[in-house]
CSV table of C-alpha atoms in Angstrom, one decimal:
chain,number,residue,atom,x,y,z
A,1,UNK,CA,136.4,-63.9,62.1
A,2,UNK,CA,134.4,-64.1,59.3
A,3,UNK,CA,133.6,-61.3,57.2
A,4,UNK,CA,129.7,-61.8,57.1
A,5,UNK,CA,128.0,-63.7,59.6
A,6,UNK,CA,124.3,-65.3,59.6
A,7,UNK,CA,122.7,-67.5,61.9
A,8,UNK,CA,122.6,-70.6,59.8
A,9,UNK,CA,119.1,-71.7,61.0
A,10,UNK,CA,116.6,-73.4,60.4
A,11,UNK,CA,114.4,-70.5,61.8
A,12,UNK,CA,110.8,-71.7,61.4
A,13,UNK,CA,107.9,-68.9,62.0
A,14,UNK,CA,104.1,-69.4,61.8
A,15,UNK,CA,102.3,-68.2,58.6
A,16,UNK,CA,101.2,-64.7,59.2
A,17,UNK,CA,103.9,-63.6,61.7
A,18,UNK,CA,107.1,-61.8,61.4
A,19,UNK,CA,110.3,-63.1,60.5
A,20,UNK,CA,113.5,-61.6,61.6
A,21,UNK,CA,116.6,-62.2,60.0
A,22,UNK,CA,120.1,-60.7,60.9
A,23,UNK,CA,123.6,-60.3,59.5
A,24,UNK,CA,126.8,-58.8,61.2
A,25,UNK,CA,129.6,-58.1,59.1
A,26,UNK,CA,133.4,-57.1,59.8
A,27,UNK,CA,134.5,-54.4,57.6
A,28,UNK,CA,134.0,-51.0,58.6
A,29,UNK,CA,134.1,-49.5,55.3
A,30,UNK,CA,131.4,-51.6,53.7
A,31,UNK,CA,129.1,-49.3,52.3
A,32,UNK,CA,126.3,-51.2,50.4
A,33,UNK,CA,124.2,-54.3,51.7
A,34,UNK,CA,122.0,-56.6,50.0
A,35,UNK,CA,119.6,-59.3,50.8
A,36,UNK,CA,119.1,-62.3,48.4
A,37,UNK,CA,116.6,-65.0,48.3
A,38,UNK,CA,117.2,-68.5,47.3
A,39,UNK,CA,115.1,-71.2,46.7
A,40,UNK,CA,116.3,-74.5,46.8
A,41,UNK,CA,118.2,-75.6,43.3
A,42,UNK,CA,117.7,-72.0,42.0
A,43,UNK,CA,120.0,-69.0,41.8
A,44,UNK,CA,120.2,-66.1,44.3
A,45,UNK,CA,117.3,-63.2,44.1
A,46,UNK,CA,118.1,-59.8,44.9
A,47,UNK,CA,115.3,-58.7,47.2
A,48,UNK,CA,116.7,-55.5,49.1
A,49,UNK,CA,119.4,-53.4,48.9
A,50,UNK,CA,120.3,-50.8,51.8
A,51,UNK,CA,123.3,-48.0,51.7
A,52,UNK,CA,122.2,-45.9,54.5
A,53,UNK,CA,121.8,-46.0,58.3
A,54,UNK,CA,117.9,-46.7,59.1
A,55,UNK,CA,115.2,-48.4,57.6
A,56,UNK,CA,114.1,-49.4,53.9
A,57,UNK,CA,110.7,-50.9,53.3
A,58,UNK,CA,109.6,-52.5,50.3
A,59,UNK,CA,106.0,-54.2,50.4
A,60,UNK,CA,106.5,-56.8,53.3
A,61,UNK,CA,110.2,-56.5,53.3
A,62,UNK,CA,111.9,-54.1,55.7
A,63,UNK,CA,115.6,-53.8,55.8
A,64,UNK,CA,117.5,-52.2,58.8
A,65,UNK,CA,121.2,-51.0,58.7
A,66,UNK,CA,123.2,-49.7,61.8
A,67,UNK,CA,126.5,-49.1,60.6
A,68,UNK,CA,127.7,-48.2,64.2
A,69,UNK,CA,127.0,-51.6,65.3
A,70,UNK,CA,127.9,-53.2,61.8
A,71,UNK,CA,124.4,-54.9,61.6
A,72,UNK,CA,122.0,-55.4,59.2
A,73,UNK,CA,118.7,-57.2,59.3
A,74,UNK,CA,115.6,-58.3,57.0
A,75,UNK,CA,111.7,-58.2,58.7
A,76,UNK,CA,109.6,-60.3,56.7
A,77,UNK,CA,105.7,-59.2,57.6
A,78,UNK,CA,102.9,-61.3,57.0
A,79,UNK,CA,105.2,-64.3,56.4
A,80,UNK,CA,103.9,-66.5,53.5
A,81,UNK,CA,104.7,-70.4,52.9
A,82,UNK,CA,106.5,-69.1,49.8
A,83,UNK,CA,108.8,-67.1,52.0
A,84,UNK,CA,110.5,-70.3,52.9
A,85,UNK,CA,114.1,-70.4,51.6
A,86,UNK,CA,117.6,-69.4,52.4
A,87,UNK,CA,118.1,-65.9,52.6
A,88,UNK,CA,121.7,-64.5,51.9
A,89,UNK,CA,123.2,-61.3,53.6
A,90,UNK,CA,125.9,-59.8,50.9
A,91,UNK,CA,128.0,-57.0,51.9
A,92,UNK,CA,130.2,-55.0,49.3
A,93,UNK,CA,133.5,-53.6,49.7
A,94,UNK,CA,135.5,-54.1,47.0
A,95,UNK,CA,133.7,-57.3,46.2
A,96,UNK,CA,130.3,-58.8,47.2
A,97,UNK,CA,130.7,-61.1,50.2
A,98,UNK,CA,128.3,-63.5,51.1
A,99,UNK,CA,127.0,-64.7,54.6
A,100,UNK,CA,126.4,-68.3,54.6
A,101,UNK,CA,122.9,-67.9,54.8
A,102,UNK,CA,119.7,-68.6,57.0
A,103,UNK,CA,117.3,-71.2,56.2
A,104,UNK,CA,113.7,-70.2,56.9
A,105,UNK,CA,110.6,-71.9,56.9
A,106,UNK,CA,107.1,-70.6,57.3
A,107,UNK,CA,104.9,-72.9,59.0
A,108,UNK,CA,101.2,-72.9,57.7
B,1,UNK,CA,114.0,-55.7,33.3
B,2,UNK,CA,116.5,-57.5,35.1
B,3,UNK,CA,117.2,-60.6,33.3
B,4,UNK,CA,120.4,-62.2,32.9
B,5,UNK,CA,120.3,-65.6,31.0
B,6,UNK,CA,122.7,-68.7,30.9
B,7,UNK,CA,123.2,-71.7,28.7
B,8,UNK,CA,122.7,-74.5,29.4
B,9,UNK,CA,120.7,-75.1,32.4
B,10,UNK,CA,122.6,-78.6,32.9
B,11,UNK,CA,125.7,-79.7,31.7
B,12,UNK,CA,127.4,-83.1,32.3
B,13,UNK,CA,131.1,-83.5,31.1
B,14,UNK,CA,133.7,-86.1,31.4
B,15,UNK,CA,137.2,-84.9,32.8
B,16,UNK,CA,138.9,-84.8,29.3
B,17,UNK,CA,136.0,-82.8,28.0
B,18,UNK,CA,136.1,-79.2,26.7
B,19,UNK,CA,132.8,-77.0,27.3
B,20,UNK,CA,131.7,-73.6,27.6
B,21,UNK,CA,129.0,-71.9,29.8
B,22,UNK,CA,127.3,-68.9,28.0
B,23,UNK,CA,125.7,-66.0,29.9
B,24,UNK,CA,123.8,-62.9,28.3
B,25,UNK,CA,122.4,-59.7,29.4
B,26,UNK,CA,120.5,-56.8,27.6
B,27,UNK,CA,120.4,-54.1,30.7
B,28,UNK,CA,123.2,-52.3,29.6
B,29,UNK,CA,125.6,-53.3,32.4
B,30,UNK,CA,129.2,-53.0,32.0
B,31,UNK,CA,130.1,-55.6,34.3
B,32,UNK,CA,129.7,-59.2,34.6
B,33,UNK,CA,130.6,-61.9,37.0
B,34,UNK,CA,131.0,-65.6,37.2
B,35,UNK,CA,130.6,-67.5,40.6
B,36,UNK,CA,130.6,-71.0,41.5
B,37,UNK,CA,128.3,-72.1,44.4
B,38,UNK,CA,128.5,-75.6,46.1
B,39,UNK,CA,125.7,-77.0,47.9
B,40,UNK,CA,124.5,-75.2,51.3
B,41,UNK,CA,127.4,-72.9,50.5
B,42,UNK,CA,127.4,-69.3,49.3
B,43,UNK,CA,128.5,-68.1,46.1
B,44,UNK,CA,132.3,-67.7,45.6
B,45,UNK,CA,133.2,-65.2,43.1
B,46,UNK,CA,135.4,-66.6,40.2
B,47,UNK,CA,136.0,-63.7,38.2
B,48,UNK,CA,134.8,-60.1,37.2
B,49,UNK,CA,134.7,-58.6,34.1
B,50,UNK,CA,134.7,-54.6,34.1
B,51,UNK,CA,133.9,-52.5,30.6
B,52,UNK,CA,134.9,-56.3,28.8
B,53,UNK,CA,138.0,-56.5,30.6
B,54,UNK,CA,139.0,-59.0,33.1
B,55,UNK,CA,139.3,-56.9,36.4
B,56,UNK,CA,139.0,-59.4,39.1
B,57,UNK,CA,140.6,-63.4,39.0
B,58,UNK,CA,140.1,-64.9,42.5
B,59,UNK,CA,143.0,-67.4,42.0
B,60,UNK,CA,140.8,-69.6,39.8
B,61,UNK,CA,142.3,-72.9,38.3
B,62,UNK,CA,143.4,-72.5,34.8
B,63,UNK,CA,141.1,-75.3,33.7
B,64,UNK,CA,138.5,-72.3,33.8
B,65,UNK,CA,138.8,-69.7,31.0
B,66,UNK,CA,136.7,-66.7,30.8
B,67,UNK,CA,136.0,-64.8,28.0
B,68,UNK,CA,134.1,-61.5,27.1
B,69,UNK,CA,133.3,-61.3,23.4
B,70,UNK,CA,131.2,-58.2,24.0
B,71,UNK,CA,129.7,-56.0,26.8
B,72,UNK,CA,126.5,-58.3,26.6
B,73,UNK,CA,128.2,-61.6,26.5
B,74,UNK,CA,130.4,-63.7,29.1
B,75,UNK,CA,131.6,-67.3,28.5
B,76,UNK,CA,133.4,-69.7,30.8
B,77,UNK,CA,135.4,-72.4,29.0
B,78,UNK,CA,136.1,-75.7,30.7
B,79,UNK,CA,138.5,-77.9,30.2
B,80,UNK,CA,139.9,-80.8,32.3
B,81,UNK,CA,137.7,-80.4,35.0
B,82,UNK,CA,137.9,-82.5,38.4
B,83,UNK,CA,134.8,-84.1,39.9
B,84,UNK,CA,135.0,-81.5,42.9
B,85,UNK,CA,134.4,-78.8,40.2
B,86,UNK,CA,130.8,-80.2,40.1
B,87,UNK,CA,128.6,-77.2,41.0
B,88,UNK,CA,126.2,-74.6,40.3
B,89,UNK,CA,128.0,-72.1,38.1
B,90,UNK,CA,126.3,-68.6,38.2
B,91,UNK,CA,126.5,-65.5,35.9
B,92,UNK,CA,125.5,-62.0,37.5
B,93,UNK,CA,125.8,-58.4,36.0
B,94,UNK,CA,125.7,-55.0,37.5
B,95,UNK,CA,125.5,-51.5,35.9
B,96,UNK,CA,128.9,-50.7,37.2
B,97,UNK,CA,131.6,-52.5,38.1
B,98,UNK,CA,132.8,-52.9,41.8
B,99,UNK,CA,133.6,-51.1,44.1
B,100,UNK,CA,130.7,-49.1,43.0
B,101,UNK,CA,127.4,-49.1,44.9
B,102,UNK,CA,125.5,-51.4,42.2
B,103,UNK,CA,123.2,-54.0,42.8
B,104,UNK,CA,123.9,-57.6,41.4
B,105,UNK,CA,121.4,-59.5,39.4
B,106,UNK,CA,122.1,-63.5,39.0
B,107,UNK,CA,121.0,-65.4,36.0
B,108,UNK,CA,119.6,-68.8,36.8
B,109,UNK,CA,122.8,-70.7,36.6
B,110,UNK,CA,124.2,-74.0,34.7
B,111,UNK,CA,124.2,-77.1,37.1
B,112,UNK,CA,127.5,-78.9,36.0
B,113,UNK,CA,128.3,-82.3,36.9
B,114,UNK,CA,131.7,-83.7,36.3
B,115,UNK,CA,132.2,-87.5,35.9
């Protein structure tokens, strides 16, 4: 079983809609969770971190964490073409472990 | 300011060359990292420096040699690389070392091609 799992996509979402990205993890002792955005040919950019159960909002982004279900998600409201990228879920126990990423395409 | 800088942006080297990648951060972070990323794959951890000491080595071949001259600088010395080592090499830093709940910030990366 992979430590961090994401649907690789591609996920296509119309402009202005909500994009929903999901991630599950296997290690129950994980304490910190991150979402990175990576444009093609560029480095990962941290967009959200979450440590406690529930929702955390930052602008158009909302991260959701459910430790009981070992599930973390990222919602992007009012999706824009500039949101088209690969989104990496990362979970930290001793080190940061990345999922394989979900490729998101926003369709104008 | 969450800036990590890396030089060079691109590097082409032969299998007999010796070269170095450089990384710098001025955020006062005490942990620095080297990752390797192949196309369409997530970053893979190579090394972690915590308070300028090597704390994690993910069984990386000895042709990769890290160095942390001070708390702001991190180098990766390359020697006798193979074509399969071609990848994007990413440096990152965090306020404190793992397993602490610290965010990691990545530099822009060095695109390495081994011919």
